[in-house]
XYZ file of C-alpha atoms in Angstrom:
768
model
C 40.832 -127.376 100.626
C 44.383 -128.246 101.509
C 45.902 -131.350 100.096
C 46.195 -134.201 102.487
C 49.373 -136.095 102.995
C 47.773 -138.857 105.022
C 49.268 -142.271 104.857
C 47.240 -145.071 103.248
C 44.599 -146.287 105.670
C 45.061 -149.495 107.527
C 42.204 -151.896 107.923
C 41.399 -154.532 110.440
C 39.439 -157.748 110.111
C 35.825 -157.719 111.182
C 35.368 -157.797 114.930
C 38.982 -156.966 115.770
C 40.793 -153.722 116.446
C 43.851 -152.837 114.415
C 47.103 -152.113 116.225
C 49.426 -149.150 115.874
C 52.727 -148.523 117.573
C 53.097 -144.792 116.811
C 54.503 -143.101 119.944
C 52.139 -140.785 121.771
C 54.763 -138.011 121.697
C 53.571 -137.127 118.188
C 50.157 -135.986 119.463
C 49.236 -132.300 118.919
C 49.745 -131.114 122.480
C 53.116 -132.879 122.606
C 54.185 -131.225 119.354
C 53.127 -127.887 120.736
C 54.927 -128.526 124.018
C 58.084 -129.427 122.113
C 57.836 -126.146 120.184
C 57.330 -124.295 123.462
C 60.482 -125.883 124.896
C 62.439 -124.843 121.789
C 61.050 -121.297 121.986
C 61.880 -120.981 125.687
C 65.361 -122.353 125.037
C 65.794 -119.786 122.258
C 64.752 -117.034 124.654
C 67.166 -118.336 127.275
C 69.982 -118.347 124.691
C 69.170 -114.781 123.651
C 69.167 -113.717 127.311
C 72.506 -115.449 127.873
C 74.034 -113.634 124.886
C 72.622 -110.277 125.976
C 74.126 -110.689 129.459
C 77.421 -112.274 128.369
C 79.450 -109.070 127.863
C 80.840 -106.980 130.760
C 78.479 -104.257 131.927
C 79.099 -100.662 132.974
C 75.526 -99.814 133.951
C 75.249 -96.940 131.445
C 72.020 -96.268 129.581
C 72.447 -93.936 126.645
C 69.406 -91.915 125.590
C 68.140 -92.645 122.093
C 65.372 -90.123 121.358
C 63.228 -91.261 118.415
C 65.497 -94.264 117.980
C 68.448 -92.162 116.817
C 71.852 -93.388 118.064
C 73.643 -91.072 120.482
C 76.290 -91.223 123.229
C 74.455 -89.012 125.712
C 74.133 -90.699 129.103
C 70.455 -91.080 130.012
C 70.780 -93.120 133.221
C 73.421 -94.778 135.385
C 72.673 -97.960 137.315
C 73.861 -97.846 140.952
C 74.964 -101.485 140.787
C 76.948 -100.952 137.586
C 80.642 -100.346 137.126
C 80.474 -96.512 136.836
C 78.577 -95.091 139.817
C 80.379 -91.723 139.526
C 79.111 -90.966 136.011
C 76.637 -88.092 135.726
C 73.419 -88.203 133.714
C 73.410 -85.773 130.785
C 77.113 -85.997 130.071
C 78.459 -87.263 126.761
C 80.472 -90.460 126.554
C 83.439 -89.434 124.430
C 85.968 -92.258 124.481
C 86.999 -95.558 126.029
C 90.634 -95.912 127.180
C 92.508 -99.069 128.226
C 96.232 -98.576 128.730
C 97.611 -97.076 125.550
C 94.512 -97.950 123.500
C 91.890 -95.271 122.982
C 88.679 -95.527 121.019
C 86.609 -92.455 120.394
C 82.949 -93.421 120.539
C 80.703 -92.679 117.593
C 76.897 -92.568 117.543
C 77.012 -95.374 114.968
C 78.531 -97.708 117.567
C 75.202 -97.681 119.406
C 72.976 -98.171 116.370
C 70.086 -100.547 117.151
C 70.116 -102.506 113.884
C 73.193 -102.954 111.627
C 70.832 -103.378 108.665
C 70.385 -99.608 108.749
C 73.960 -99.311 107.404
C 73.750 -99.133 103.606
C 77.246 -99.892 102.242
C 79.514 -102.854 103.001
C 82.578 -100.770 103.877
C 80.755 -98.992 106.695
C 79.244 -102.273 107.792
C 82.662 -103.980 107.994
C 84.044 -101.041 109.973
C 81.089 -101.291 112.362
C 81.699 -104.969 113.177
C 85.473 -104.386 113.562
C 84.823 -101.600 116.059
C 82.367 -103.839 117.932
C 85.115 -106.446 118.302
C 87.612 -103.849 119.535
C 85.209 -102.355 122.061
C 84.357 -105.812 123.393
C 88.057 -106.628 123.838
C 88.627 -103.396 125.782
C 85.634 -104.032 128.072
C 87.091 -107.429 128.967
C 89.676 -105.691 131.201
C 88.992 -105.275 134.890
C 89.452 -101.530 134.777
C 88.700 -99.186 131.891
C 88.728 -95.413 131.682
C 85.766 -93.471 130.367
C 86.311 -90.028 128.915
C 83.123 -88.020 129.353
C 82.198 -84.465 128.568
C 79.824 -82.377 130.666
C 77.107 -80.195 129.095
C 79.477 -77.214 129.686
C 82.228 -78.815 127.598
C 84.479 -80.030 130.415
C 86.096 -83.431 129.869
C 86.694 -85.851 132.737
C 88.333 -89.287 132.979
C 86.445 -91.793 135.116
C 87.761 -95.225 136.076
C 85.140 -97.921 135.631
C 85.094 -101.590 136.575
C 82.922 -103.722 134.239
C 80.756 -106.309 136.038
C 78.531 -109.177 134.969
C 75.299 -107.836 133.546
C 72.166 -108.828 135.530
C 69.178 -109.928 133.493
C 66.987 -107.367 135.264
C 68.929 -104.610 133.513
C 67.871 -105.710 130.041
C 65.624 -103.098 128.386
C 61.895 -103.419 127.779
C 62.469 -103.796 124.041
C 64.445 -106.985 124.704
C 61.615 -108.663 126.617
C 59.042 -107.393 124.130
C 60.854 -109.084 121.246
C 61.314 -112.285 123.235
C 57.613 -112.518 124.133
C 56.204 -111.757 120.681
C 58.638 -114.227 119.108
C 57.502 -116.931 121.526
C 53.801 -116.171 120.955
C 54.169 -116.176 117.173
C 56.065 -119.468 117.210
C 53.502 -121.031 119.537
C 50.514 -120.067 117.375
C 52.254 -121.110 114.152
C 53.154 -124.484 115.619
C 49.650 -124.853 117.071
C 48.121 -124.875 113.593
C 50.700 -127.331 112.267
C 50.289 -129.629 115.282
C 46.657 -130.202 114.338
C 47.301 -130.803 110.608
C 50.945 -131.930 110.431
C 50.732 -133.516 106.963
C 49.329 -130.562 105.029
C 51.468 -128.081 103.150
C 49.543 -125.018 104.283
C 49.929 -125.736 107.996
C 53.564 -126.731 107.531
C 54.277 -123.419 105.834
C 52.507 -121.510 108.567
C 54.571 -123.323 111.192
C 57.699 -122.298 109.270
C 56.586 -118.652 109.461
C 56.405 -119.083 113.240
C 59.917 -120.528 113.299
C 61.264 -117.732 111.109
C 59.538 -115.152 113.283
C 61.101 -116.666 116.412
C 64.538 -116.656 114.778
C 64.629 -113.045 113.621
C 62.985 -111.564 116.741
C 65.195 -113.401 119.227
C 68.356 -112.731 117.219
C 67.480 -109.033 117.022
C 66.642 -108.994 120.740
C 70.084 -110.400 121.603
C 72.121 -107.774 119.726
C 69.819 -104.763 120.046
C 69.857 -105.036 123.850
C 73.652 -104.654 124.063
C 74.967 -101.858 126.270
C 77.831 -100.922 123.959
C 79.226 -103.826 121.978
C 79.175 -107.530 121.185
C 81.998 -109.631 119.744
C 82.114 -108.900 116.010
C 81.879 -112.548 114.913
C 78.940 -113.229 117.223
C 77.262 -110.023 116.118
C 77.569 -110.973 112.448
C 76.213 -114.458 113.170
C 73.194 -112.981 114.956
C 72.632 -110.549 112.082
C 72.797 -113.431 109.589
C 70.286 -115.392 111.724
C 68.022 -112.357 111.720
C 68.178 -112.168 107.917
C 67.613 -115.935 107.608
C 64.493 -115.733 109.778
C 63.131 -112.869 107.661
C 63.855 -114.699 104.383
C 62.296 -117.941 105.680
C 59.230 -116.063 106.943
C 58.633 -114.415 103.555
C 59.220 -117.622 101.585
C 56.826 -119.561 103.813
C 54.258 -116.797 103.355
C 54.439 -117.272 99.592
C 54.119 -121.048 99.993
C 50.947 -120.598 102.060
C 49.222 -118.733 99.255
C 50.541 -121.221 96.702
C 48.734 -124.083 98.433
C 45.841 -122.441 100.310
C 42.888 -122.329 99.821
C 43.741 -124.188 96.554
C 46.925 -125.887 95.435
C 48.361 -123.811 92.567
C 51.788 -125.428 91.964
C 53.584 -128.683 92.568
C 56.226 -129.609 95.101
C 59.092 -128.841 92.730
C 57.969 -125.264 92.242
C 57.737 -124.813 96.003
C 61.218 -126.285 96.421
C 62.605 -123.976 93.715
C 61.117 -120.923 95.451
C 62.550 -121.856 98.847
C 65.938 -122.792 97.389
C 66.155 -119.510 95.481
C 65.491 -117.466 98.602
C 68.048 -119.470 100.600
C 70.658 -118.865 97.884
C 69.878 -115.162 98.093
C 70.422 -115.306 101.860
C 73.797 -117.010 101.395
C 74.794 -114.272 98.955
C 73.758 -111.743 101.584
C 75.826 -113.488 104.269
C 78.868 -113.621 101.946
C 78.262 -109.965 100.991
C 78.068 -110.743 97.298
C 75.148 -108.365 96.823
C 75.930 -104.759 95.810
C 74.651 -103.256 99.055
C 72.311 -103.719 101.988
C 69.249 -102.960 99.860
C 69.884 -105.897 97.547
C 71.148 -108.093 100.361
C 68.252 -107.971 102.831
C 65.687 -105.266 102.097
C 64.716 -105.954 98.496
C 64.277 -109.736 98.950
C 61.876 -109.208 101.869
C 59.867 -106.654 99.888
C 59.957 -108.943 96.844
C 58.571 -111.831 98.903
C 55.764 -109.641 100.172
C 54.936 -108.498 96.635
C 54.993 -112.107 95.414
C 52.634 -113.134 98.233
C 50.224 -110.371 97.186
C 50.313 -111.478 93.549
C 49.767 -115.138 94.473
C 46.874 -114.128 96.712
C 45.379 -112.275 93.735
C 45.654 -115.456 91.660
C 43.953 -117.424 94.434
C 41.192 -114.809 94.517
C 40.613 -115.189 90.784
C 40.607 -118.987 90.970
C 37.996 -118.817 93.771
C 35.522 -116.705 91.791
C 32.858 -119.421 91.930
C 33.400 -120.232 95.593
C 32.202 -117.480 97.963
C 33.214 -119.470 101.049
C 36.805 -119.853 99.800
C 36.913 -116.142 99.011
C 35.739 -115.255 102.507
C 38.488 -117.431 104.006
C 41.081 -115.986 101.616
C 40.044 -112.413 102.346
C 40.352 -112.880 106.109
C 43.582 -114.828 105.931
C 45.226 -112.497 103.408
C 44.290 -109.436 105.444
C 45.670 -110.838 108.701
C 48.836 -112.244 107.107
C 49.713 -109.293 104.918
C 48.759 -106.502 107.311
C 51.406 -107.268 109.923
C 54.424 -107.834 107.643
C 53.141 -105.086 105.346
C 53.195 -102.497 108.108
C 56.667 -103.603 109.202
C 58.055 -103.323 105.687
C 56.409 -99.957 105.110
C 57.615 -98.433 108.390
C 61.044 -100.072 108.733
C 62.465 -101.872 105.686
C 61.093 -99.566 102.974
C 61.935 -96.401 104.891
C 65.494 -97.641 105.398
C 65.751 -98.491 101.690
C 64.889 -94.921 100.656
C 67.272 -93.505 103.249
C 64.781 -91.904 105.635
C 65.449 -94.244 108.558
C 62.859 -96.223 110.530
C 59.710 -94.422 111.624
C 59.581 -96.358 114.915
C 62.196 -98.543 116.655
C 62.487 -101.916 114.978
C 61.932 -103.780 118.250
C 58.413 -102.400 118.571
C 57.729 -102.689 114.827
C 58.085 -106.458 115.231
C 54.804 -106.293 117.140
C 52.976 -105.775 113.839
C 53.670 -109.413 113.001
C 51.413 -110.461 115.875
C 48.488 -109.178 113.815
C 49.055 -112.155 111.547
C 48.883 -114.714 114.346
C 46.040 -113.079 116.268
C 44.090 -112.787 113.004
C 44.606 -116.473 112.348
C 43.389 -117.397 115.843
C 40.211 -115.355 115.295
C 39.790 -116.775 111.811
C 39.817 -120.341 113.125
C 36.596 -119.552 114.977
C 34.943 -117.537 112.245
C 36.018 -119.132 108.963
C 37.659 -122.430 109.988
C 40.959 -121.423 108.404
C 42.989 -124.467 107.370
C 39.713 -126.375 107.943
C 40.193 -126.369 111.719
C 37.339 -126.140 114.213
C 37.082 -124.043 117.367
C 38.101 -127.058 119.451
C 41.657 -126.316 118.334
C 41.844 -123.685 121.076
C 42.048 -126.477 123.643
C 45.443 -127.498 122.286
C 46.678 -123.896 122.242
C 45.448 -123.391 125.803
C 47.393 -126.337 127.186
C 50.456 -125.398 125.152
C 50.331 -121.866 126.529
C 49.950 -123.150 130.102
C 52.910 -125.480 129.675
C 54.969 -122.595 128.233
C 54.129 -120.384 131.192
C 55.288 -123.140 133.532
C 58.562 -123.400 131.639
C 59.059 -119.638 131.829
C 58.234 -119.681 135.524
C 60.742 -122.452 136.193
C 63.384 -120.592 134.175
C 62.798 -117.446 136.226
C 63.111 -119.443 139.468
C 66.417 -120.893 138.315
C 67.725 -117.429 137.445
C 66.707 -116.114 140.869
C 68.249 -119.100 142.615
C 71.448 -118.554 140.633
C 72.049 -115.281 142.459
C 72.902 -117.322 145.546
C 71.676 -114.821 148.130
C 69.568 -115.846 151.124
C 66.789 -113.532 149.957
C 66.749 -115.052 146.477
C 66.664 -118.595 147.820
C 63.805 -117.653 150.179
C 61.789 -116.259 147.276
C 62.393 -119.423 145.240
C 61.359 -121.635 148.167
C 58.129 -119.711 148.800
C 57.123 -119.499 145.142
C 57.954 -123.132 144.519
C 55.947 -124.279 147.539
C 52.816 -122.271 146.803
C 52.741 -123.276 143.135
C 52.976 -127.031 143.742
C 49.168 -127.599 143.647
C 48.820 -125.584 140.454
C 51.768 -127.372 138.892
C 50.363 -130.813 139.759
C 46.968 -129.895 138.338
C 48.431 -128.580 135.075
C 50.808 -131.447 134.472
C 48.153 -134.023 135.350
C 45.879 -132.517 132.708
C 48.607 -132.038 130.106
C 50.524 -135.292 130.473
C 48.543 -137.669 132.661
C 46.173 -140.176 131.168
C 43.203 -140.760 133.501
C 42.592 -144.270 134.791
C 39.238 -145.721 133.741
C 37.235 -147.695 136.307
C 36.183 -150.952 134.548
C 33.061 -151.418 136.691
C 31.875 -147.885 136.024
C 32.578 -148.331 132.317
C 30.472 -151.515 132.176
C 27.621 -149.840 134.058
C 27.645 -146.917 131.645
C 27.758 -149.219 128.628
C 24.742 -151.161 129.910
C 22.991 -147.837 130.543
C 23.547 -147.011 126.864
C 22.210 -150.371 125.686
C 19.023 -150.190 127.773
C 18.112 -146.551 127.089
C 14.455 -145.940 126.332
C 14.726 -144.432 122.843
C 17.076 -144.657 119.883
C 17.976 -140.985 120.199
C 18.785 -141.305 123.879
C 20.840 -144.427 123.179
C 22.920 -142.606 120.533
C 23.421 -139.575 122.776
C 24.578 -141.656 125.730
C 26.894 -143.679 123.476
C 28.636 -140.495 122.324
C 28.860 -139.248 125.898
C 30.494 -142.525 126.905
C 33.082 -142.248 124.103
C 33.765 -138.613 124.966
C 34.249 -139.420 128.642
C 36.421 -142.469 127.959
C 38.784 -141.089 125.304
C 38.300 -137.277 125.536
C 38.891 -136.733 121.794
C 39.349 -133.313 120.288
C 36.547 -134.072 117.863
C 33.816 -136.708 117.728
C 31.707 -136.748 114.583
C 29.993 -139.162 112.170
C 32.188 -140.479 109.407
C 31.452 -138.927 106.052
C 32.074 -142.236 104.319
C 32.814 -145.811 105.321
C 36.334 -146.954 104.576
C 36.828 -150.354 103.028
C 36.830 -153.157 105.542
C 35.974 -150.948 108.528
C 32.183 -151.263 108.609
C 32.052 -153.683 111.538
C 35.362 -153.134 113.325
C 37.211 -150.569 115.389
C 40.098 -149.255 113.276
C 43.077 -146.961 113.937
C 43.831 -144.506 111.132
C 46.659 -142.098 110.305
C 49.166 -143.558 112.763
C 46.750 -143.163 115.664
C 45.369 -139.702 114.965
C 41.884 -141.117 114.314
C 39.884 -143.941 115.865
C 36.999 -145.173 113.708
C 34.028 -146.727 115.504
C 31.461 -148.861 113.630
C 27.719 -148.286 113.790
C 26.347 -149.358 117.171
C 23.785 -148.229 119.758
C 21.413 -146.851 117.083
C 24.153 -144.404 115.994
C 26.033 -143.932 112.737
C 29.713 -144.905 112.335
C 31.815 -142.401 114.287
C 35.299 -140.933 114.019
C 37.301 -139.784 117.056
C 40.238 -137.437 116.436
C 43.234 -137.092 118.798
C 42.770 -138.664 122.211
C 43.199 -136.929 125.532
C 42.105 -133.497 124.260
C 44.947 -133.565 121.749
C 47.652 -134.584 124.215
C 48.247 -138.004 122.699
C 47.444 -140.356 119.841
C 45.136 -143.327 119.961
C 47.029 -146.528 120.630
C 46.354 -150.259 120.525
C 45.004 -150.159 124.094
C 42.417 -147.558 123.044
C 41.410 -149.665 120.066
C 41.023 -152.773 122.227
C 38.963 -150.876 124.791
C 36.701 -149.428 122.097
C 36.322 -152.881 120.551
C 35.275 -154.318 123.935
C 32.696 -151.567 124.354
C 31.306 -152.193 120.867
C 31.152 -155.949 121.520
C 29.452 -155.395 124.877
C 26.847 -153.090 123.357
C 26.149 -155.471 120.488
C 25.601 -158.336 122.909
C 23.390 -156.146 125.075
C 21.432 -155.078 121.991
C 20.994 -158.740 121.012
C 19.754 -159.576 124.529
C 17.429 -156.608 124.468
C 16.068 -157.630 121.074
C 15.473 -161.181 122.309
C 13.811 -159.841 125.466
C 11.548 -157.502 123.474
C 10.660 -160.355 121.125
C 9.665 -162.477 124.119
C 7.634 -159.615 125.600
C 5.900 -159.076 122.269
C 5.018 -162.777 122.016
C 3.626 -162.770 125.574
C 1.591 -159.669 124.824
C 0.152 -161.287 121.737
C -0.820 -164.363 123.802
C -2.479 -162.195 126.490
C -4.246 -160.190 123.788
C -5.665 -163.338 122.243
C -6.805 -164.637 125.621
C -8.447 -161.313 126.541
C -10.160 -161.149 123.195
C -11.518 -164.671 123.517
C -12.455 -164.604 127.214
C -13.290 -160.936 127.971
C -13.730 -158.732 124.919
C -15.885 -161.052 122.831
C -18.550 -161.712 125.544
C -18.716 -157.997 126.486
C -19.089 -156.901 122.882
C -21.716 -159.570 122.304
C -23.643 -158.236 125.310
C -23.401 -154.681 124.096
C -24.746 -155.716 120.712
C -28.078 -156.639 122.374
C -28.444 -153.212 124.155
C -30.577 -150.879 121.981
C -28.790 -147.714 120.885
C -31.353 -144.977 120.169
C -28.900 -142.148 119.810
C -30.098 -141.754 116.225
C -33.825 -142.062 116.879
C -36.280 -140.065 114.815
C -37.273 -137.779 117.700
C -36.608 -137.024 121.317
C -39.774 -138.754 122.377
C -38.667 -142.033 120.881
C -35.311 -141.822 122.583
C -36.828 -141.062 125.921
C -39.250 -143.965 125.680
C -36.489 -146.504 125.173
C -34.187 -147.472 128.021
C -31.355 -147.869 125.507
C -31.617 -144.160 124.674
C -31.178 -143.092 128.296
C -28.030 -140.908 128.659
C -26.730 -142.988 131.526
C -27.039 -146.150 129.417
C -25.198 -144.531 126.556
C -22.517 -143.371 128.984
C -22.093 -146.906 130.292
C -21.802 -148.246 126.749
C -19.175 -145.602 125.880
C -17.188 -146.337 129.025
C -17.125 -150.054 128.253
C -16.002 -149.502 124.671
C -13.379 -146.990 125.808
C -12.118 -149.418 128.461
C -11.815 -152.183 125.900
C -9.874 -149.929 123.538
C -7.537 -148.836 126.313
C -7.044 -152.430 127.379
C -6.037 -153.426 123.851
C -3.565 -150.506 123.687
C -1.985 -151.471 127.003
C -1.636 -155.098 126.012
C -0.213 -154.291 122.597
C 2.241 -151.740 124.047
C 2.319 -150.011 120.659
C 1.858 -146.379 121.691
C 3.814 -144.167 119.293
C 5.387 -140.709 119.842
C 2.988 -137.809 119.397
C 3.019 -134.015 119.905
C 2.177 -132.945 123.436
C -0.536 -130.638 122.129
C -2.287 -133.543 120.365
C -2.089 -135.801 123.437
C -3.561 -133.115 125.709
C -6.295 -132.367 123.168
C -7.323 -136.039 122.958
C -7.378 -136.500 126.734
C -9.197 -133.184 127.202
C -11.917 -134.202 124.724
C -12.324 -137.603 126.378
C -12.345 -136.211 129.939
C -14.763 -133.375 129.179
C -17.094 -135.869 127.537
C -17.008 -138.196 130.551
C -17.431 -135.453 133.164
C -20.134 -133.599 131.267
C -22.105 -136.812 130.809
C -22.097 -137.123 134.601
C -23.404 -133.560 135.008
C -20.076 -132.050 136.088
C -19.101 -128.658 134.704
C -15.559 -128.545 133.271
C -13.262 -125.488 133.003
C -10.273 -126.651 130.961
C -8.910 -123.840 128.755
C -6.717 -124.697 125.769
C -3.174 -123.252 126.146
C -0.159 -123.152 123.839
C 2.263 -125.922 124.810
C 4.619 -125.523 121.845
C 5.726 -128.271 119.488
C 7.248 -130.696 121.955
C 6.931 -134.376 121.007
C 6.256 -137.039 123.640
C 7.769 -140.478 123.478
C 5.486 -143.487 123.497
C 6.047 -144.156 127.197
C 5.476 -140.519 128.117
C 2.296 -140.426 126.065
C 0.905 -143.471 127.846
C 1.889 -142.166 131.300
C 0.351 -138.715 130.783
C -2.855 -140.146 129.325
C -3.168 -142.669 132.154
C -2.550 -139.970 134.791
C -5.356 -137.728 133.513
C -7.753 -140.665 133.013
C -7.141 -141.866 136.564
C -7.690 -138.338 137.895
C -10.967 -138.028 135.968
C -12.128 -141.439 137.183
C -11.405 -140.465 140.809
C -13.535 -137.329 140.412
C -16.376 -139.354 138.934
C -16.278 -142.108 141.571
C -15.323 -140.351 144.797
C -15.500 -136.563 144.681
C -19.233 -135.844 144.450
C -18.215 -132.636 142.643
C -20.269 -130.273 140.478
C -17.326 -128.582 138.725
C -13.726 -129.308 137.796
C -10.964 -126.870 136.823
C -7.808 -127.962 134.934
C -4.781 -125.639 134.581
C -1.907 -126.505 132.213
C 1.478 -124.727 132.176
C 4.333 -125.738 129.871
C 7.854 -124.214 130.198
C 10.915 -124.793 128.027
C 14.034 -125.835 129.961
C 17.619 -126.673 128.886
C 17.113 -130.366 129.658
C 13.653 -130.708 128.102
C 10.213 -129.363 128.994
C 8.668 -128.686 132.402
C 4.962 -129.601 132.490
C 2.732 -128.402 135.355
C -0.858 -129.743 135.676
C -3.373 -128.865 138.387
C -6.840 -130.499 138.600
C -9.261 -128.987 141.171
C -12.809 -130.069 142.021
C -15.402 -128.661 144.445
C -16.391 -132.000 145.926
C -16.296 -133.346 149.437
C -12.510 -133.465 149.654
C -10.362 -135.990 151.492
C -11.277 -137.257 154.943
C -8.064 -136.198 156.648
C -6.862 -133.643 154.099
C -4.470 -136.115 152.452
C -4.993 -139.119 150.236
C -4.538 -142.558 151.741
C -2.424 -145.037 149.840
C -4.790 -146.825 147.479
C -4.261 -148.453 144.125
C -5.552 -145.349 142.337
C -3.291 -142.957 144.250
C -0.304 -145.295 143.819
C -0.976 -145.346 140.076
C -0.907 -141.552 139.975
C 2.502 -141.465 141.653
C 3.823 -144.193 139.348
C 2.632 -142.323 136.241
C 4.228 -139.112 137.515
C 7.528 -140.897 138.127
C 7.417 -142.274 134.561
C 7.207 -138.651 133.401
C 10.272 -137.710 135.426
C 8.277 -135.832 138.053
C 6.036 -136.116 141.096
C 2.327 -135.937 141.966
C 0.379 -134.800 145.011
C -3.281 -135.279 146.083
C -4.522 -133.012 148.898
C -7.720 -131.303 150.044
C -8.083 -127.678 148.973
C -7.435 -125.092 151.670
C -9.399 -122.209 150.180
C -12.723 -124.037 149.614
C -14.169 -127.589 149.580
C -12.719 -130.033 147.132
C -9.565 -131.887 146.167
C -6.468 -130.721 144.280
C -4.294 -133.050 142.210
C -0.991 -131.655 140.881
C 1.623 -133.025 138.531
C 5.158 -131.627 138.165
C 6.835 -133.437 135.241
C 10.145 -133.126 133.418
C 9.659 -134.395 129.891
C 12.607 -135.817 127.960
C 14.304 -133.706 125.227
C 12.260 -133.338 122.073
C 12.225 -136.447 119.908
C 11.087 -134.617 116.797
C 14.624 -134.658 115.398
C 15.383 -138.268 116.249
């Protein structure tokens, strides 16, 4: 686990919310948006540099990346329309000055030059060529494939950005993507060394790709001083990337060294870079190639140490294996195919511009690892921040492109800008409203939802609706129970970590909760959020107190009614039943038949009275508890079959598998009452000889769908439909309590009545 640099927690007195004045601009999405602005500005600067020198419109062919002066293409809008493809560019002439071109002048990367003398000569020639191209008219000496030399007057023009090669845009895009992903991780954990180091790798990657893009896209030359500065920036980005890579493995998954050791490592690599810039190293190998390879080797060795330290932790090893593979594969391939090959004198295997693409393996691997292994202890919800950062970056790029098009000044360009700008207004408003806008909360709706939480039927439902209310109100990146209560925060809403977290006390039958980063990561929690949360908690506590007082009053009234029923109804009925002989255990059938008390109808009456008294006590007490659906159906089936059979009615009620769903107390009472009422209607009104009951239970995303159908072969309904009576009204009320509906109609296929119930049972309470 990474070390945490969190500030000491702040506490608030009981019943009050703590305040925090941290600006919302420090929220994750804002950090990521800031990084996107910097990356886009870096790309714009690289584009400006690449288009700053005069342009002749000549594209020299570079097969396999080898420098050459053979003309591969000539742009019609360039300064040399008369130049022929396939000829060789021999020299550049301005007045009395003549420079014979060399293949080395068009080398993609000056790092491929080994010794300092050749390197100095290269930058001097770049300065001279740039000075010559600054004239309005220059003369090109070209040689045809047949050996004939020709002098062509050329007029350098401003280079359009559309003429920049594909390699330029490739390097710009991968640098932006790498920076965005690196900053994305840091934006979510800004105080931890591992995420800071990974963000630094993104910054280093942006620096060396955009610097290389600026000078490798040149047509012929750049000013020598500018070229050297870009080359030094390229080396700095590479050194910073490698040093940050080592720091990552020094602190992740476990912290191996202290801050001083990390500072010494970074300082040492920066000193090496300064020696490289001052050309104090013996040659290019020691200046830029060996340090990068040394950093990669050091990262591998540190990763091996981390692997050994994690021997007893399989989870840490899995994270380390994935992270090490994704981090080391990309830079490793680049070093093997570019830096190492140049060090041994064989030259790069592929152009450096495309080799930079290997580094994306690191960042794509990290993005996948966040979902699979929770690298840096981040959850999958982190993708929300990256998504909005990417959308904001695309908008910035789009706006930059519109400005470049508008800068051309032509009527056609302005028309394109006007059309694109008009048609993208709805999309732009939607994106910016989601990225920057904080939704306005309707107070009346908020109060209604809070009261809905307080008066939910079950504890589980109350907790679920409470979390839904918090999610809807604050839209946090993460909402989870607190692993431990912080001192002084048990009964109050508290802001933590300068507004990154909002701690909610236990309320609404739920545990204490922690909300992380408001507005889907676009902002921090502020004092207004804390006050709003505190009002919601206070409102729910008052509602809970009112509910408790109400339930206490209901319970007292039920106890009074129960006592009155016992004294005035139950006791006389039970006393009367005690005087009715019960011969169900007589010695023989003759004795039972001789006694009126042993008559089956008498016994049935006695059972009905006792059952009615038991049901009456249950209703008055209101103490029905949750029970499995299968058990409830079995009990009602046994009772109903007993009642119907005693009346001489044949019952076909097969037992079916209804799963393990658990009914709440209210659902249990409603279902039992529905089936009892249906059975009583058959006994009293149907005149039936048989009854069939069909039960179907289906699992659904929002609970369980229960389908019941009770058919008898009796006389049916007078007009085919049931009139509104107390019994029928009770059936509809019980069905509504089950979240469904009931129907009572005469059968169409044969005599009799059909009662159906379509119910939607609440989600399973077994886990509550």
